[in-house]
Coordinates of C-alpha atoms in Angstrom, one line a residue:
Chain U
X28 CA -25.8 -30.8 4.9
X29 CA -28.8 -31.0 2.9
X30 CA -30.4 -27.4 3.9
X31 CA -26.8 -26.3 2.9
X32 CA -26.9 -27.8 -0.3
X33 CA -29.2 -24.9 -1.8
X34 CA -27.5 -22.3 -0.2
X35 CA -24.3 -23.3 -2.0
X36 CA -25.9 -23.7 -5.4
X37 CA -27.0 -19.7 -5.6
X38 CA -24.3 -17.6 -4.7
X39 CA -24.8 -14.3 -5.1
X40 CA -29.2 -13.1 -5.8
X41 CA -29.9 -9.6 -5.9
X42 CA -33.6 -9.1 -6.2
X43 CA -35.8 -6.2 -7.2
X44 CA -32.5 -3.9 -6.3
X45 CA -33.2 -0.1 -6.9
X46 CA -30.5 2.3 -6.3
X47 CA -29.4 5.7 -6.5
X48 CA -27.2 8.5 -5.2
X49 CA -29.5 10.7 -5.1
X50 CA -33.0 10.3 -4.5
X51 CA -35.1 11.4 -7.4
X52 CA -32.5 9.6 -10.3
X53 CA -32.2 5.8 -10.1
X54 CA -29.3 4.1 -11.5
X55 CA -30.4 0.8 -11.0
X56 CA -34.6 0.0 -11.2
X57 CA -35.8 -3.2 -10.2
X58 CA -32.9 -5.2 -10.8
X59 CA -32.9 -9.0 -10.7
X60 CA -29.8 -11.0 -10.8
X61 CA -28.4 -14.1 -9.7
X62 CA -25.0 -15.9 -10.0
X63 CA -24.8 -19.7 -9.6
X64 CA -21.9 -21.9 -8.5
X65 CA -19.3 -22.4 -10.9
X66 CA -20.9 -20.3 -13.3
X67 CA -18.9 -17.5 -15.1
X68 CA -20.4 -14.6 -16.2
X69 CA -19.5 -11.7 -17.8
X70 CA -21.0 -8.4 -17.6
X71 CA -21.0 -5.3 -20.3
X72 CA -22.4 -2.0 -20.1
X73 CA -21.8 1.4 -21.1
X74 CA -20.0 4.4 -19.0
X75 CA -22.2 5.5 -15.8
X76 CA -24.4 2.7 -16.3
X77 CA -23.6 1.3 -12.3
X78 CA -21.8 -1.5 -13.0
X79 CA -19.5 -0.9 -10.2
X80 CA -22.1 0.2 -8.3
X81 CA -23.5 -2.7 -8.6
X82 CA -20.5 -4.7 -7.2
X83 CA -20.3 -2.2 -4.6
X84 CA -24.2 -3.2 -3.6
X85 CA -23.4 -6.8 -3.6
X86 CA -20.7 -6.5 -1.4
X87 CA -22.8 -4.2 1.3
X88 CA -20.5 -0.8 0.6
X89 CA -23.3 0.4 -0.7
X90 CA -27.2 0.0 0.7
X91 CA -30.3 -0.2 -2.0
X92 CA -33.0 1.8 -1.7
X93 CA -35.0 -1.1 -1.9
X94 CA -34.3 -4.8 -2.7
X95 CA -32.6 -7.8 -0.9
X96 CA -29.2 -9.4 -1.2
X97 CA -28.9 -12.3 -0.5
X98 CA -25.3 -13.9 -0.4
X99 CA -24.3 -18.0 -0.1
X100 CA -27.8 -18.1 0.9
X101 CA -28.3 -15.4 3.5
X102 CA -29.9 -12.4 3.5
X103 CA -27.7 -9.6 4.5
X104 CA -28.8 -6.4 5.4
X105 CA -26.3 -4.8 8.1
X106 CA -23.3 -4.0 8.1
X107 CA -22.6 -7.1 10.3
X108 CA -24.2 -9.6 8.3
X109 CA -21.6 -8.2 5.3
X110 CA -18.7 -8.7 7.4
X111 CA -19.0 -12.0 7.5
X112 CA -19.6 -12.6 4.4
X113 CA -17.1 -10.5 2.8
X114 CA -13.9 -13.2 3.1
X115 CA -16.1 -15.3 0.9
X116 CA -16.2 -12.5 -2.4
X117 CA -12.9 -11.4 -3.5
X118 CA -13.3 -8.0 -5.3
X119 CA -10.3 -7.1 -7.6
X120 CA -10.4 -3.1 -7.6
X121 CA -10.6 -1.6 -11.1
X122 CA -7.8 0.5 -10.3
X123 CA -4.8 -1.7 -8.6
X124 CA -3.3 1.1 -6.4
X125 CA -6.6 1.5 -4.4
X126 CA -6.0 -2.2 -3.3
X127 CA -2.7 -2.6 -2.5
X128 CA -2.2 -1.6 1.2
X129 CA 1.2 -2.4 1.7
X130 CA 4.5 -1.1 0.5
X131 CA 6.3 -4.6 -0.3
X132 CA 4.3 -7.4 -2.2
X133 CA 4.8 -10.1 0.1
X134 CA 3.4 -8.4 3.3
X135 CA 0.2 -7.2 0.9
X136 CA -0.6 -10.4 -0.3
X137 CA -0.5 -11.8 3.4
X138 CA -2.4 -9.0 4.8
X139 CA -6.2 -10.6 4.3
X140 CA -4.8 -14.1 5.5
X141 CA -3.5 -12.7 8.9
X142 CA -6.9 -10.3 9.0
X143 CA -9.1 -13.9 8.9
X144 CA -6.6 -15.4 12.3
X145 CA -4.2 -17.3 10.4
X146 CA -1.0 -17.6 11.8
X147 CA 2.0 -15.3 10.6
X148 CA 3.7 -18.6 9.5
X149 CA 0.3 -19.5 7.6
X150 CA -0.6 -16.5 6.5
X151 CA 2.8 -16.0 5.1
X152 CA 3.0 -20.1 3.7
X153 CA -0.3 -19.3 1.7
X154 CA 0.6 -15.7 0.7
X155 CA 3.9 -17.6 -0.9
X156 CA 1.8 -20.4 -2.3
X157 CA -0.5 -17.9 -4.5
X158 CA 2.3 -15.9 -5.5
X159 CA 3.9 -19.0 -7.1
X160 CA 0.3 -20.0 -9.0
X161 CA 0.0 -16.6 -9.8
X162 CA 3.5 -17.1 -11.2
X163 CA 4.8 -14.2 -9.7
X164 CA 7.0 -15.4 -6.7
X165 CA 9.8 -13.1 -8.1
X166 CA 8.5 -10.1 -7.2
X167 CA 7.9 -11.1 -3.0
X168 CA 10.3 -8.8 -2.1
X169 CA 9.7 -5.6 -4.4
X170 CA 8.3 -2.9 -3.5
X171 CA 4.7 -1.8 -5.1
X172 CA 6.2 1.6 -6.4
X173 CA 9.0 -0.2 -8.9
X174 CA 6.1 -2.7 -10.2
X175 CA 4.5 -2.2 -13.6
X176 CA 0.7 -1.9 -14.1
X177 CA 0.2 -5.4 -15.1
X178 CA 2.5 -6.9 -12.1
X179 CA 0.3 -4.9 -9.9
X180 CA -2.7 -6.1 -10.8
X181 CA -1.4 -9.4 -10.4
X182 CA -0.7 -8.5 -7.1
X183 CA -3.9 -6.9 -6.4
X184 CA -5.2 -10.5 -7.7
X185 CA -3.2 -12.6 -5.2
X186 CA -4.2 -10.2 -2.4
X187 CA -7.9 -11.5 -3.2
X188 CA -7.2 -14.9 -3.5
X189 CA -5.1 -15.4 -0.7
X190 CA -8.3 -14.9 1.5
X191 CA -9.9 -18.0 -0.5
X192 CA -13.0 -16.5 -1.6
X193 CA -15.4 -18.8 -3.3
X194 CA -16.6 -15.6 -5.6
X195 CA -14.4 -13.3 -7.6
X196 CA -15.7 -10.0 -8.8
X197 CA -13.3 -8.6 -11.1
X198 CA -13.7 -4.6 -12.2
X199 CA -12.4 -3.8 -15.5
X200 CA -9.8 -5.8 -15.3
X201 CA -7.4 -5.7 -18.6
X202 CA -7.6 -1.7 -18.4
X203 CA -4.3 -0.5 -18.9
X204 CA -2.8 -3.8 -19.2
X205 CA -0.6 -5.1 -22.7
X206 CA -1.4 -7.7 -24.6
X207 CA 1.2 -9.9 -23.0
X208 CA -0.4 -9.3 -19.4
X209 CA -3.9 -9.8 -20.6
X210 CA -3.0 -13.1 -21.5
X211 CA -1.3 -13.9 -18.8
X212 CA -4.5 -12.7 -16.7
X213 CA -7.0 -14.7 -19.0
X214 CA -5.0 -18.1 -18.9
X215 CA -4.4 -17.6 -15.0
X216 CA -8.9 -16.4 -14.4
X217 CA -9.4 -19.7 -16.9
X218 CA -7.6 -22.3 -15.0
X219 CA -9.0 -21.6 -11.5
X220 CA -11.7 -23.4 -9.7
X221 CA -13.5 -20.5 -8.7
X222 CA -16.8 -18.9 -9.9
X223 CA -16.5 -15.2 -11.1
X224 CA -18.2 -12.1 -12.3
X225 CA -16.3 -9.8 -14.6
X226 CA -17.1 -6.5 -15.3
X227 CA -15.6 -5.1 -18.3
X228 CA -16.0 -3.7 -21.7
X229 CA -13.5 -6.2 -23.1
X230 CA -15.5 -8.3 -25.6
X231 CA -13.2 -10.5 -26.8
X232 CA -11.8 -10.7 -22.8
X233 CA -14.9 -12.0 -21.5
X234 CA -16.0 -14.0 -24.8
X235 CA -12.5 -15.6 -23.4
X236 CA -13.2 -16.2 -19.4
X237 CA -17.0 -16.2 -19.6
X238 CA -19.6 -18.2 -20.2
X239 CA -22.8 -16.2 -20.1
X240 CA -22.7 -12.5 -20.7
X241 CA -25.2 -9.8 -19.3
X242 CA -25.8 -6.4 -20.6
X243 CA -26.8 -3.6 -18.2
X244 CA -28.9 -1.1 -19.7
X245 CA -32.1 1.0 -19.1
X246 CA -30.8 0.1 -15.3
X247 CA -32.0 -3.1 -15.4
X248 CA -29.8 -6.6 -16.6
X249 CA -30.7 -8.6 -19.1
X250 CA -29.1 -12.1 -20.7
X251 CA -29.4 -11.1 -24.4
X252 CA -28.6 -13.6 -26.6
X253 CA -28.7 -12.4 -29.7
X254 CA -25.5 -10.7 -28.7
X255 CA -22.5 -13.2 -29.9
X256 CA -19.6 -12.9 -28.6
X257 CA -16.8 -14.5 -30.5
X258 CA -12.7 -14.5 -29.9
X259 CA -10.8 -12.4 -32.0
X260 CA -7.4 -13.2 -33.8
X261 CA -5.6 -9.9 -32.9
X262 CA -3.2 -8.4 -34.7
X263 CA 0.0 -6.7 -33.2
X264 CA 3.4 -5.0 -34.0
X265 CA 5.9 -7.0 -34.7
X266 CA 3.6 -10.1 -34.8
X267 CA 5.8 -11.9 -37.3
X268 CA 8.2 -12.4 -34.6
X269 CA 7.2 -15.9 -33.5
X270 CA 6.1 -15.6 -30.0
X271 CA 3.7 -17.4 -27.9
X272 CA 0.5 -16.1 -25.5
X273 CA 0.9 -17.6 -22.3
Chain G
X9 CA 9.9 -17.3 11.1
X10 CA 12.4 -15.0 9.9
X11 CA 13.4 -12.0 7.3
X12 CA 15.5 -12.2 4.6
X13 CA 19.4 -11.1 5.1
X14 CA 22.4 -12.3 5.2
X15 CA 23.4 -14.2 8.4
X16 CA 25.2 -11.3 10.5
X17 CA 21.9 -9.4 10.3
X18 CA 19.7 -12.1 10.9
X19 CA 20.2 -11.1 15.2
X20 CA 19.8 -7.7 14.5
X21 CA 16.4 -8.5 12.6
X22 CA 15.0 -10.9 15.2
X23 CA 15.1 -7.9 18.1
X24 CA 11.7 -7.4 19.0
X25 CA 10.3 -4.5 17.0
X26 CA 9.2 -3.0 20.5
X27 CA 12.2 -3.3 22.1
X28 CA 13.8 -1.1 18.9
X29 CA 11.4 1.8 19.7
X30 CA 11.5 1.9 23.0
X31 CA 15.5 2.2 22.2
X32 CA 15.7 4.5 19.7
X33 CA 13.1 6.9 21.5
X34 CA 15.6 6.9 24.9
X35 CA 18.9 7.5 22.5
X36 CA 16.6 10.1 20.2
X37 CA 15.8 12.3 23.4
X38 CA 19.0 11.9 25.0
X39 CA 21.1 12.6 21.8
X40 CA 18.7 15.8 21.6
X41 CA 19.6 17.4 24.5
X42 CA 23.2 16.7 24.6
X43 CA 25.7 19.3 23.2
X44 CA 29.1 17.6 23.8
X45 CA 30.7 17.1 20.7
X46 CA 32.7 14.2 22.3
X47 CA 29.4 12.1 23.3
X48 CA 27.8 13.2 19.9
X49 CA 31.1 12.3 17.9
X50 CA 30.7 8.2 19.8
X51 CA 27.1 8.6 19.0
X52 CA 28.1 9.0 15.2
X53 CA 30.2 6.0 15.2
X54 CA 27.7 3.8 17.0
X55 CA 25.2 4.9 14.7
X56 CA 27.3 3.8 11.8
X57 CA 28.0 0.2 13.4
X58 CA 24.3 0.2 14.1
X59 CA 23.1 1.0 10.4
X60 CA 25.5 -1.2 8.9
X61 CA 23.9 -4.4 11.5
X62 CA 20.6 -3.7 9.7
X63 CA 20.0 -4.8 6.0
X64 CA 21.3 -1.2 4.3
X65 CA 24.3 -1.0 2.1
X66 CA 26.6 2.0 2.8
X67 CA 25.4 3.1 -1.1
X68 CA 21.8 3.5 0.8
X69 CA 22.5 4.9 4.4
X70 CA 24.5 7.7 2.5
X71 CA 21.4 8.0 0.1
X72 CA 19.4 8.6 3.2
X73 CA 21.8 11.1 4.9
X74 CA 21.7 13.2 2.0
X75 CA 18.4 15.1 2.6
X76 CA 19.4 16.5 5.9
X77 CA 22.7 17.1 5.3
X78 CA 21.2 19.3 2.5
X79 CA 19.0 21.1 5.1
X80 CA 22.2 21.8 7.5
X81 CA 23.9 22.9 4.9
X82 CA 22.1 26.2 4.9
X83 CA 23.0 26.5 8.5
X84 CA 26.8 26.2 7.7
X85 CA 26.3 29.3 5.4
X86 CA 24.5 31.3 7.7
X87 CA 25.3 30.8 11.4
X88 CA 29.3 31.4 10.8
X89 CA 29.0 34.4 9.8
X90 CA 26.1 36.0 12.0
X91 CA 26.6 34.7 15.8
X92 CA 27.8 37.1 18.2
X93 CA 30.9 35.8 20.2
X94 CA 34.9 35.0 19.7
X95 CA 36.2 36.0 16.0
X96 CA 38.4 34.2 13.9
X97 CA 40.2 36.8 11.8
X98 CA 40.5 35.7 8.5
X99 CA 42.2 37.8 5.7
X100 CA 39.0 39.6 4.5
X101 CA 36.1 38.6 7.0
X102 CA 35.6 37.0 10.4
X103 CA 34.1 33.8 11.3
X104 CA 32.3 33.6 14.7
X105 CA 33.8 30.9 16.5
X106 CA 30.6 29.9 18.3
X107 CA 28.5 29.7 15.2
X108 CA 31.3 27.1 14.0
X109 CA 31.1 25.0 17.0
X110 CA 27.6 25.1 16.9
X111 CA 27.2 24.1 13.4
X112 CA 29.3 21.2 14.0
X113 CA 27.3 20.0 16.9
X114 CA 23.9 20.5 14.3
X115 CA 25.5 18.3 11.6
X116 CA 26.9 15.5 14.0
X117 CA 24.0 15.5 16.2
X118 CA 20.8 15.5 13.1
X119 CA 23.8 13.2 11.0
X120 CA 23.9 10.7 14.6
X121 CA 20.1 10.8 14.8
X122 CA 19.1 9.7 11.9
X123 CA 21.3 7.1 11.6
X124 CA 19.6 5.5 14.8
X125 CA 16.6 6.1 13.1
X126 CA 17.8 4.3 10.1
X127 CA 19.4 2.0 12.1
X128 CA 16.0 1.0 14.2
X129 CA 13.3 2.0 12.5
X130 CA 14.1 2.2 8.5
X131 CA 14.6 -1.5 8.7
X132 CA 11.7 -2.8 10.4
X133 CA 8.9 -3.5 7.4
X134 CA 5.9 -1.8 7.7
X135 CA 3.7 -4.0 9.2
X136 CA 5.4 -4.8 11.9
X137 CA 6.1 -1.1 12.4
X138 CA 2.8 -0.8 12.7
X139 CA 1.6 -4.0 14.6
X140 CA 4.8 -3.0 17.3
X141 CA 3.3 0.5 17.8
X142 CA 0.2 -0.9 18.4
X143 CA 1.2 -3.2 21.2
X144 CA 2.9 -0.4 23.2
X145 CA -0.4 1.0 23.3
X146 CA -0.1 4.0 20.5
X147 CA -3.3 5.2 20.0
X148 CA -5.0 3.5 16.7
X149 CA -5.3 6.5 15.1
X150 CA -1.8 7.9 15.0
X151 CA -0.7 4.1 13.8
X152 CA -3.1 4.4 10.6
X153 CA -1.9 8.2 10.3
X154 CA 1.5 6.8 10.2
X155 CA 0.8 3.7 7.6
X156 CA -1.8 5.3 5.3
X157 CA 1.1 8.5 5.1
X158 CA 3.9 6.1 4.0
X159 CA 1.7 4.2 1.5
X160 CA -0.2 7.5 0.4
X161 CA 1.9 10.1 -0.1
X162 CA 3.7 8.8 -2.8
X163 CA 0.6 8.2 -4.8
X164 CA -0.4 11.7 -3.7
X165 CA 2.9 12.8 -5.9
X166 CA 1.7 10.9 -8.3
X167 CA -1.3 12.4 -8.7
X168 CA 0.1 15.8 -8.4
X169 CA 2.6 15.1 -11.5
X170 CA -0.7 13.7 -13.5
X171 CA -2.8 17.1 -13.0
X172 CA 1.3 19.5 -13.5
X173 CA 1.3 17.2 -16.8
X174 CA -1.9 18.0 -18.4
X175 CA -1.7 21.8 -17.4
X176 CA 1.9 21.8 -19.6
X177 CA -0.3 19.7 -22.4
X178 CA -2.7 22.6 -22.2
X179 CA 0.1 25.0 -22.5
X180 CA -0.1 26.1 -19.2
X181 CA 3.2 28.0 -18.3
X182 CA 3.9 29.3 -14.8
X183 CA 4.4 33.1 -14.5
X184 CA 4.1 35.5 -11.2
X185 CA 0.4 36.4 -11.8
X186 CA -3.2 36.2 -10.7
X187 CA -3.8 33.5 -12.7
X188 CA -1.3 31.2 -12.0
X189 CA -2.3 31.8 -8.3
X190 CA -5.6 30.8 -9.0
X191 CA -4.7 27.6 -11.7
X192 CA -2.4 26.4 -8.3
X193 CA -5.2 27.2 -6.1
X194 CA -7.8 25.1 -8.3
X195 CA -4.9 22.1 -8.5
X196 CA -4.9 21.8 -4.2
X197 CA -8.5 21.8 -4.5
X198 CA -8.4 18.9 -6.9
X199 CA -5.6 17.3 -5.5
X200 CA -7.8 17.1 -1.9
X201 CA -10.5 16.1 -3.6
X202 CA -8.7 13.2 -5.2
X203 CA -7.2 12.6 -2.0
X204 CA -10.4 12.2 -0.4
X205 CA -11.5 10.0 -3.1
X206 CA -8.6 7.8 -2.9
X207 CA -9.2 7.2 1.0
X208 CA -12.7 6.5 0.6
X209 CA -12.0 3.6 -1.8
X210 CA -8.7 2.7 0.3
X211 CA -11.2 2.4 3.1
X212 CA -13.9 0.1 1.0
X213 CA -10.8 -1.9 0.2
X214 CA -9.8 -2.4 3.3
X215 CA -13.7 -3.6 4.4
X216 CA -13.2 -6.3 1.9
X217 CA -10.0 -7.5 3.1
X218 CA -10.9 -8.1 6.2
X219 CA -9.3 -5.1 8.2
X220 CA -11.0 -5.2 11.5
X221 CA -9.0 -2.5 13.3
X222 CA -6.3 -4.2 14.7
X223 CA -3.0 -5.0 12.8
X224 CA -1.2 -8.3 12.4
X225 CA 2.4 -8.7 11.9
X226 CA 3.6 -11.4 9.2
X227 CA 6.7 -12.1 11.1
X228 CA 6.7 -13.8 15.2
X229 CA 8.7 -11.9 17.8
X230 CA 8.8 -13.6 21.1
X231 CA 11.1 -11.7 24.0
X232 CA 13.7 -13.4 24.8
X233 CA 17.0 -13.8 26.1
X234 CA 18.8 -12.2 22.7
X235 CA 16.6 -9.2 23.3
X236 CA 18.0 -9.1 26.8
X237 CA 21.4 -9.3 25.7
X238 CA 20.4 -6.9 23.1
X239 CA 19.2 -4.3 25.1
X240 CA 22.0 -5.1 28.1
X241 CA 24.2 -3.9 25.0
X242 CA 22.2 -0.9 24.5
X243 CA 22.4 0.1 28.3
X244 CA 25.7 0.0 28.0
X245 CA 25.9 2.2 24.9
X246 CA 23.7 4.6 26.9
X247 CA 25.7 4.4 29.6
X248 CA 29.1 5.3 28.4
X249 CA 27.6 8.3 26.4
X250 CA 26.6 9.7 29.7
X251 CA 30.3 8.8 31.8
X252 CA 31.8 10.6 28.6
X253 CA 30.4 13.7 29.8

């Protein structure tokens, strides 16, 4: 247990990580980063920058030029070591559609549970369970073309969290969602026992979910702290209307 | 574990998923090559009682008979009127009697078809569409050609009305020249490109998800004696199609 015990504290540790797509332009130079258990941590950067790219190298879709990854631990460098370690990193696509497999909800949702040997009665148990937490049990039966944009990246949400990752990796997450599903997505990412990593260019989102936020620029991270994020009292149409953000 | 329905369907949604394509593959290729109105006509009605077992309302099936009827249709206007054979004398043309016959053998047999289909296949979900073609031994490959088809095409569509929309925002207005010929031509090549694009990332996503290559179903079918009875039932069907001819 106790060799475990560091391996649990540092999650996810990229380091010295230099990538590109092609050979003579690096995106990424030396890069250094490390996530810790139940930390949250937000990351901003400008268009092209990598940030998905980054995700993408962390989850072993993509291979560095040069660098380690280590994950829970590990140091994973094929494509097997990846596959085990996968279940463990939920990544919430930027774009729901590319996620959701499944025409109906239900059998979506239940589709990573059944992949990692559950049962059909288990997989289908826990699939139900998440949809309830997520608040969304309503829509089980639906299918994914009559959903709205922020119903489906709910979805796309409880597809991830039904495998019981013990990282989330959210890309862009509030892009093209309303005001009312934002909140609903911040109040949900805020009350879970998870650690997470959000990319997104959302200030106020992340000054929201996050505790720490990292810039990436000149294709390296950086913590920069004279940065200060700070929440925002939004205004909206019709915002004399009493209503309530939940 | 069990589907939704009310309880009348709930039998007809326990059969196992195999058993339903093994079954609608024997009545598909017999139906096919039968031309007896009389067998085709029982077929219709069996189809029916068979469609309304599974979960659709009438509203629906009839929904989903309308593209094919639309397609015979065609065939009504044509084949009357240009078959060679016995003449019905009408006051200012002549119908060929043979084309008639055979056009109503086309719409009962495509109408009797597809309600089988409906009736088998529509109502299975997905995934244990596609976890029941796998265990009868389908090749992999055809099974994610089937899936990825059903899921994909419609955001294909979508993608297709996204690049239409922003050619009519650019003023773009279709006419019978060169360069609408080559404005369509650039929109395939964008729309396979996007294609691609979108089945590279479904493939990352399913990678993550823990798709390993083989696919589960979220609902237990065990054989049993209902699917015995069942397909006893279906034998019979079968049978008294063929002592009808």
């Amino acid at each position: 247990m106790a060799k475990q015990n560091t391996s649990t504290e540092e999650l996810i540790n990229l380091q010295n990580i230099s990538f590109g797509y092609t050979k003579d332009k690096l995106i990424l130079d030396n890069l250094n980063f490390k996530l810790k258990l139940s930390e949250r941590i937000g990351l901003i950067g400008a268009n092209g920058t990598g940030k998905t790219t980054l995700a993408f190298i962390i989850l072993g879709l993509l291979t560095p030029q040069q660098g380690k990854v280590k994950l829970f631990g590990k140091i994973c460098q094929t494509e097997k070591d990846f596959q085990q370690i996968r279940p463990k990193i939920g990544f919430v696509f930027q774009n729901a559609d590319d996620q959701i497999i499944f025409p109906t909800v239900l059998e979506d949702v239940a589709f990573g549970p059944l992949n990692l040997g559950l049962s059909s009665e288990q997989a289908l148990h826990k699939a139900e369970n998440i949809l309830k937490k997520l608040g969304i049990e309503h829509l089980k039966h639906r299918n994914i073309f009559n959903l709205s944009g922020g119903e489906k990246k709910l979805v796309s949400i409880a597809g991830v969290l039904a495998m019981s990752p013990k990282v989330l990796i959210l890309d862009e997450p509030t892009i093209g969602l309303d005001e009312h599903s934002r909140a609903k997505l911040i109040n949900i990412l805020t009350k879970l026992d998870l650690s997470y990593f959000i990319i997104s260019h959302d200030y106020d989102f992340l000054a929201r979910t996050t505790q720490k936020q990292y810039i990436l620029k000149n294709k390296t991270i950086f913590l920069d702290n004279t940065i200060v994020l700070h929440k925002h009292e939004h205004a909206h149409p019709l915002g004399y209307i009493t209503h309530d953000h939940t | 574990m069990t589907l939704k329905g009310s309880e009348t369907n709930l039998i007809w949604q326990n059969i196992d998923p195999r058993l339903k394509i093994v079954w609608v593959t024997i009545f598909s290729f017999y139906l096919a090559s039968v031309n007896d109105l009389k067998v085709l006509l029982a077929s219709l009605i069996f189809g029916l009682i068979f469609s309304r077992l599974s979960d659709f309302s009438f509203k629906e099936i009839i929904q989903k008979l309308k593209p094919i009827n639309f397609f015979i249709l065609f065939f009504w206007i044509i084949l009357p009127f240009t078959t060679p054979g016995p003449q019905l004398h009408l006051k200012w043309f002549n119908i060929s009697q043979t084309g008639l016959e055979l056009c109503l053998v086309l719409t009962v047999k495509a109408n009797s078809l597809m309600l089988f289909f409906i009736a088998f296949i529509l109502s299975l979900p997905t995934s244990t569409l596609a976890y029941a073609l796998q265990k009868l031994k389908v090749s992999p490959k055809l099974v994610y050609l089937f899936l990825f088809a059903y899921r994909y095409l419609f955001l294909l569509k979508e993608e297709k009305e996204k690049l239409m929309r922003s050619l009519k925002i650019k003023g773009f207005t279709p006419k019978t020249n060169l360069f609408t010929y080559k404005i369509y031509a650039y929109l395939l090549g964008l729309l396979i490109l996007r294609a691609y694009e979108k089945g590279d990332r479904a493939h990352k996503a399913l990678l993550l998800r823990g798709f390993n290559g083989t696919f589960y179903s979220l609902y237990v079918y065990k054989l049993t004696a209902k699917d015995f009875y069942c397909s006893l039932v279906f034998f019979l069907v079968l049978i008294l199609f063929i002592w009808m001819m």
